[in-house]
PDB file of C-alpha atoms in Angstrom:
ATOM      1  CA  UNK S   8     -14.472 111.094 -59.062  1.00  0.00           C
ATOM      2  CA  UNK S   9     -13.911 112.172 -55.252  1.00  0.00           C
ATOM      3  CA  UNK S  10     -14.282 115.655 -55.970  1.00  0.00           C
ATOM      4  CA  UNK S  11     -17.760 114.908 -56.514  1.00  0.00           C
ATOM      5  CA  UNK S  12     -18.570 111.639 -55.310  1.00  0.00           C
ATOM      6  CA  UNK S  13     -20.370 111.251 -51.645  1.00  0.00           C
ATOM      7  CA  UNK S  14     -19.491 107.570 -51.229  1.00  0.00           C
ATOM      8  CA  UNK S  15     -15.922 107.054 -49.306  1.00  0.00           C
ATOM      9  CA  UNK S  16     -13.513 104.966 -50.982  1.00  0.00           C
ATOM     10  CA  UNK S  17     -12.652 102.120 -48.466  1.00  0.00           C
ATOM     11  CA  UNK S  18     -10.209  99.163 -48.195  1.00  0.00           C
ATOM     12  CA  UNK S  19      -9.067  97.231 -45.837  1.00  0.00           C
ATOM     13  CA  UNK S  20      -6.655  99.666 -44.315  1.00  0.00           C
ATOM     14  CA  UNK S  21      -8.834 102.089 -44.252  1.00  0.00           C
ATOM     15  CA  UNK S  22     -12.469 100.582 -42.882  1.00  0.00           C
ATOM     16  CA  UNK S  23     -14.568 101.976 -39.722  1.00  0.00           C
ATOM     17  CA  UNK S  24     -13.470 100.513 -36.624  1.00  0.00           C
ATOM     18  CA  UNK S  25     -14.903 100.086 -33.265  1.00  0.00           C
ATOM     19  CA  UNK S  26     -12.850 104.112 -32.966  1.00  0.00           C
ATOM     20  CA  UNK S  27     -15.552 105.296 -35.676  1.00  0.00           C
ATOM     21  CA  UNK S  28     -17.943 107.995 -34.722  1.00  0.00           C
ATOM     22  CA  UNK S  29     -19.758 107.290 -37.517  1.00  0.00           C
ATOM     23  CA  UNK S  30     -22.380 104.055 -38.235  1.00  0.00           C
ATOM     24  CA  UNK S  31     -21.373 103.362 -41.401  1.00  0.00           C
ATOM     25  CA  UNK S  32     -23.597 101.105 -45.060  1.00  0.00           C
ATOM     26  CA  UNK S  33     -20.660  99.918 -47.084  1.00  0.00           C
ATOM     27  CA  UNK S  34     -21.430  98.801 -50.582  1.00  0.00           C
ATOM     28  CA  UNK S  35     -18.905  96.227 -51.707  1.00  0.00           C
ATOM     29  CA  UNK S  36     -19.119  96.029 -55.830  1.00  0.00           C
ATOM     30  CA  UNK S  37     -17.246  95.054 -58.601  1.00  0.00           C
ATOM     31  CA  UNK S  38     -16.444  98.104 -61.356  1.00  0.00           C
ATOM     32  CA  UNK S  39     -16.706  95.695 -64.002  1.00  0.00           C
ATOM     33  CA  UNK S  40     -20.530  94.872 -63.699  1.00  0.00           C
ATOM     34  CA  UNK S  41     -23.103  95.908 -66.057  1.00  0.00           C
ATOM     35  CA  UNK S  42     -25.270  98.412 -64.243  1.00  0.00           C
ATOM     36  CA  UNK S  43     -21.955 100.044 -62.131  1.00  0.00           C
ATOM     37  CA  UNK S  44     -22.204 103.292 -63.584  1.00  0.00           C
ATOM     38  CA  UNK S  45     -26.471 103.429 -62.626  1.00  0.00           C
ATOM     39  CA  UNK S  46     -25.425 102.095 -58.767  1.00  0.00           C
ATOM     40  CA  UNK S  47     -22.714 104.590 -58.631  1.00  0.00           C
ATOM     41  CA  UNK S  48     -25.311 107.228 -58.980  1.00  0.00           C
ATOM     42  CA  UNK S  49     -28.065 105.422 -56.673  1.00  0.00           C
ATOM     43  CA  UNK S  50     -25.619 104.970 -53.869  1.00  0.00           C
ATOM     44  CA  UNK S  51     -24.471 108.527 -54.131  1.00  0.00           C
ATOM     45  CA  UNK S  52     -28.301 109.656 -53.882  1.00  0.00           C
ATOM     46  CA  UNK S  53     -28.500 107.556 -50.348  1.00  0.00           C
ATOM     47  CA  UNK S  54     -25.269 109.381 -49.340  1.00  0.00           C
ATOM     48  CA  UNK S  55     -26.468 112.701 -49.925  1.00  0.00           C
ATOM     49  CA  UNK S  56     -29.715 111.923 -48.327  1.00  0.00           C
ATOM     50  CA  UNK S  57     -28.116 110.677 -45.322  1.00  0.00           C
ATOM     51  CA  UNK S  58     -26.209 114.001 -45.214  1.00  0.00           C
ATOM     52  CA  UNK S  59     -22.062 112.834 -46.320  1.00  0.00           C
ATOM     53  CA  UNK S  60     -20.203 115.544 -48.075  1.00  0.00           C
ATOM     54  CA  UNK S  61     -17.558 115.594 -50.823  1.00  0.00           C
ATOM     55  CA  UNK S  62     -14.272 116.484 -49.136  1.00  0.00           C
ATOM     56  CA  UNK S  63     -14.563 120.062 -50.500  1.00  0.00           C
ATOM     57  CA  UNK S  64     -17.918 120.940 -48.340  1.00  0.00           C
ATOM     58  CA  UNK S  65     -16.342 122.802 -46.237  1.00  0.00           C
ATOM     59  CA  UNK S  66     -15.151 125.459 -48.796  1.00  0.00           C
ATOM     60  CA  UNK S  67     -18.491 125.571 -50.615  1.00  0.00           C
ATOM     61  CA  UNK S  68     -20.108 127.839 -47.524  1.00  0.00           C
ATOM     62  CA  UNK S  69     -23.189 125.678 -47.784  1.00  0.00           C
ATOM     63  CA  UNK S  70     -24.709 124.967 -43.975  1.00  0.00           C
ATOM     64  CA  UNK S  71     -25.293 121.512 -43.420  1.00  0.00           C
ATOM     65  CA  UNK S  72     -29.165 120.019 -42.603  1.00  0.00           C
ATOM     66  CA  UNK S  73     -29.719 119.046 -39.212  1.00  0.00           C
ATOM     67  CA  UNK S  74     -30.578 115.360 -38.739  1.00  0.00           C
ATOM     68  CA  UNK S  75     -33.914 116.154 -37.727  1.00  0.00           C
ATOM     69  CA  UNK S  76     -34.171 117.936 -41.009  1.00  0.00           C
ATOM     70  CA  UNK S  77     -32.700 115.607 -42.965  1.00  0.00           C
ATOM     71  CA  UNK S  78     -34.804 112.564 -41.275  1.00  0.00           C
ATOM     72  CA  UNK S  79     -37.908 114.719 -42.036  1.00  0.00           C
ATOM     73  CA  UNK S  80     -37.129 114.900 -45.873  1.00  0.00           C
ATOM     74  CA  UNK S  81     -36.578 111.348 -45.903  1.00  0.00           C
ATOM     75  CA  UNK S  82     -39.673 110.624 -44.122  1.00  0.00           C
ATOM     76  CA  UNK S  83     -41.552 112.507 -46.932  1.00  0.00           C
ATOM     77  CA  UNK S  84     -39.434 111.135 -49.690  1.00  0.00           C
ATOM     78  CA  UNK S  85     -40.272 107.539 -49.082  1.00  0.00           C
ATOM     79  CA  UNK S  86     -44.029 107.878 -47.215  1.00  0.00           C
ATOM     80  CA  UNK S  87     -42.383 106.720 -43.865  1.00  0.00           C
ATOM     81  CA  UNK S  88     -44.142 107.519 -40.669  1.00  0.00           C
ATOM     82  CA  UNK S  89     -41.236 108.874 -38.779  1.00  0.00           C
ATOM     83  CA  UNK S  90     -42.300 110.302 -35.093  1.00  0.00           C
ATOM     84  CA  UNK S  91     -39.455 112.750 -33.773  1.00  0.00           C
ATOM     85  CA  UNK S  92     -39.112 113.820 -30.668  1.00  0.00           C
ATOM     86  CA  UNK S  93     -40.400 117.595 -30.053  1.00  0.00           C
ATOM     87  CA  UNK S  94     -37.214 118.927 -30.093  1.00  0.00           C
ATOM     88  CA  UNK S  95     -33.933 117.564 -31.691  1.00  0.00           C
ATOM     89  CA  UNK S  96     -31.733 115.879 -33.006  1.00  0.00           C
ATOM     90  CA  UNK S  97     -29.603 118.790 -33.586  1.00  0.00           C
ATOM     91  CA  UNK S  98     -26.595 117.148 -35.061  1.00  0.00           C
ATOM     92  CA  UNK S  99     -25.089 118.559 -38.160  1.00  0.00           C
ATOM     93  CA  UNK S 100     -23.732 115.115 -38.643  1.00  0.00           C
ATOM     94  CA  UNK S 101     -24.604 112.473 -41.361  1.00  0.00           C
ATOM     95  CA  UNK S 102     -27.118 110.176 -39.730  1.00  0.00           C
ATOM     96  CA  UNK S 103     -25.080 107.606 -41.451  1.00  0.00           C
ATOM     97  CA  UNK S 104     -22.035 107.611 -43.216  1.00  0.00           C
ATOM     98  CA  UNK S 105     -21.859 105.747 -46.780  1.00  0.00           C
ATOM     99  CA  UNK S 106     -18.808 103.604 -48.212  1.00  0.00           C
ATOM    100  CA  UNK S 107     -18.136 101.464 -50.904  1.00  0.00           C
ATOM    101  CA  UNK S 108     -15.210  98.530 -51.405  1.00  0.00           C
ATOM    102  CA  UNK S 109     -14.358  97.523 -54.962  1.00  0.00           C
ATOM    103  CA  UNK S 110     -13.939  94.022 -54.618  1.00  0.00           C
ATOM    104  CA  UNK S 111     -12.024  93.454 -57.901  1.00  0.00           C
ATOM    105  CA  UNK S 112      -9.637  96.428 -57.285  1.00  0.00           C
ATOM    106  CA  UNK S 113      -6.146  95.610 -56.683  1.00  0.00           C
ATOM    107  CA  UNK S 114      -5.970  93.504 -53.245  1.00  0.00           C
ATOM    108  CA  UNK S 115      -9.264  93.660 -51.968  1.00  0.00           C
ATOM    109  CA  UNK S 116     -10.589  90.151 -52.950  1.00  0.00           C
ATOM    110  CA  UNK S 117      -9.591  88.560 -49.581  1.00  0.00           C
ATOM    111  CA  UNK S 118     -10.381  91.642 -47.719  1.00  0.00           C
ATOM    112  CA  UNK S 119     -13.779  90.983 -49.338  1.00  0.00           C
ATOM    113  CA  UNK S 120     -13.987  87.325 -48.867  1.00  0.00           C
ATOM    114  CA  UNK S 121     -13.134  87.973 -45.039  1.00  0.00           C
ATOM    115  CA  UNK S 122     -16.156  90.565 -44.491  1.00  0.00           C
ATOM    116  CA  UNK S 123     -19.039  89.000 -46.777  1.00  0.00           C
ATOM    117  CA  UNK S 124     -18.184  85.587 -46.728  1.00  0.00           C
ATOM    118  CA  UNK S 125     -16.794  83.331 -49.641  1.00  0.00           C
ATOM    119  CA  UNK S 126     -20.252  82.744 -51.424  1.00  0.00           C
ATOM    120  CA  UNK S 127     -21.068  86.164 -51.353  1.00  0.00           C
ATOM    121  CA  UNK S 128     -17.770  87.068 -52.318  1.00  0.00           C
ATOM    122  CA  UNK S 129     -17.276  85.278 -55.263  1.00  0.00           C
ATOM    123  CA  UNK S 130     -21.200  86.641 -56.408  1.00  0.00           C
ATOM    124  CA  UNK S 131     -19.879  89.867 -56.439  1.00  0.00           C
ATOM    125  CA  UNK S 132     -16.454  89.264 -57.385  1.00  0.00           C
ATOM    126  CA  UNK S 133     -17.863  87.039 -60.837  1.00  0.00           C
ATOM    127  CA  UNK S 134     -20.558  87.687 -60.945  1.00  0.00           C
ATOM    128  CA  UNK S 135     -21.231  91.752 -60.840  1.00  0.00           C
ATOM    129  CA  UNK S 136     -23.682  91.370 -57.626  1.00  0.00           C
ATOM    130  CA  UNK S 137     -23.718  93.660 -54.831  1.00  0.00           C
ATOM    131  CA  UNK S 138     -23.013  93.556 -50.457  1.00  0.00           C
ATOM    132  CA  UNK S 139     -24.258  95.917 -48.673  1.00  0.00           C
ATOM    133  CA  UNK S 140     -22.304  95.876 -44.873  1.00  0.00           C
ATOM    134  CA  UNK S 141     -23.868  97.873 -41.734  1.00  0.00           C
ATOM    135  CA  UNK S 142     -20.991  98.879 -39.856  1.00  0.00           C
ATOM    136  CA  UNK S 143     -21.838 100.142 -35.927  1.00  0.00           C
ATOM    137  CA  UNK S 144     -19.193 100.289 -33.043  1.00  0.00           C
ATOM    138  CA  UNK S 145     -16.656  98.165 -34.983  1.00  0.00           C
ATOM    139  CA  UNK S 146     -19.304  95.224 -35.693  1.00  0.00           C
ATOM    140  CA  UNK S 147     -20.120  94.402 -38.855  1.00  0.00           C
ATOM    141  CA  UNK S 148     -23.481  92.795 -40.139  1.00  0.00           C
ATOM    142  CA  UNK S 149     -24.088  91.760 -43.662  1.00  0.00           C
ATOM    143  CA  UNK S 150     -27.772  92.810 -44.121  1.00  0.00           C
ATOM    144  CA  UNK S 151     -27.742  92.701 -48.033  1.00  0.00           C
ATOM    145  CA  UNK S 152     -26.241  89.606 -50.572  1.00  0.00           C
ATOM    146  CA  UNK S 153     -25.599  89.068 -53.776  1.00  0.00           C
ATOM    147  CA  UNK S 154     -28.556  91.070 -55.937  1.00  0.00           C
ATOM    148  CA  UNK S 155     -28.066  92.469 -58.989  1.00  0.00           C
ATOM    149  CA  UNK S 156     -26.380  95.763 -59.801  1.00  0.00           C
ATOM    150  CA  UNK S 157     -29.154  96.879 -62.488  1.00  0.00           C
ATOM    151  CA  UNK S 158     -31.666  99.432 -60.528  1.00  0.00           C
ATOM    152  CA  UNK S 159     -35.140  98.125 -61.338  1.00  0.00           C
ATOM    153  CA  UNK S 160     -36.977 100.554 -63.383  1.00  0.00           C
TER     154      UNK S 160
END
């Protein structure tokens, strides 16, 4: 639901580009897969964290974190030893924005193919595995293939 969902929809006429202001992790899934409904969730829990906002955040009246609080709660959430500078960042911005491609939704297979490769393409495609695609300045760098879309318990 995009009222409520952090993640932005994308497809291949609509992907970040070397114009993006934004780095961007892009999930590429397939809806079918057992455990789609649990990564839904998990990936919208990174794109909170990492400070996106449904579409209707600006009408809620709810302030934004600053990165360097929003790196600080992350540092506490998972034990990292974070050093920040003494002041700053100041940025209301997401540190990083969070996307997801359906790979088995109407004419996104080659789009899919073309950015993970055809191996890892056809894992997700058939076989309900997940990509996970940094996106930074209009390159892109696969950094994730191909695991399973059930969250280990």
């Amino acid at each position: 639901d995009r009222a409520v969902d952090l993640v932005v929809p994308l497809c291949k006429a609509h992907f970040p580009g070397g114009e993006s202001k934004h780095d961007w992790a892009v999930v590429f899934y397939s809806t079918w897969a057992s455990g789609a409904d649990e990564l839904r969730l998990a990936v919208n829990e990174v794109a909170s964290d990492m400070g996106n906002e449904p579409p209707t955040a600006g009408r809620t009246g709810v302030t934004p974190k600053r990165q360097r609080e929003r790196l600080a709660s992350l540092a506490e959430k998972f034990k990292l030893n974070v050093k920040l500078p003494k002041v700053g960042p100041f940025s209301k911005h997401a540190i990083a924005k969070i996307g997801g491609v359906c790979c088995d939704c109407e004419g996104q297979a080659s789009f899919c193919q073309t950015l993970l490769g055809s191996a890892v393409a056809r894992q997700v495609s058939a076989k309900g595995k997940i990509g996970v695609v940094l996106v930074s300045g209009g390159e892109e760098k696969l950094v994730h293939q191909a695991s399973t879309m059930t969250p280990r318990a």
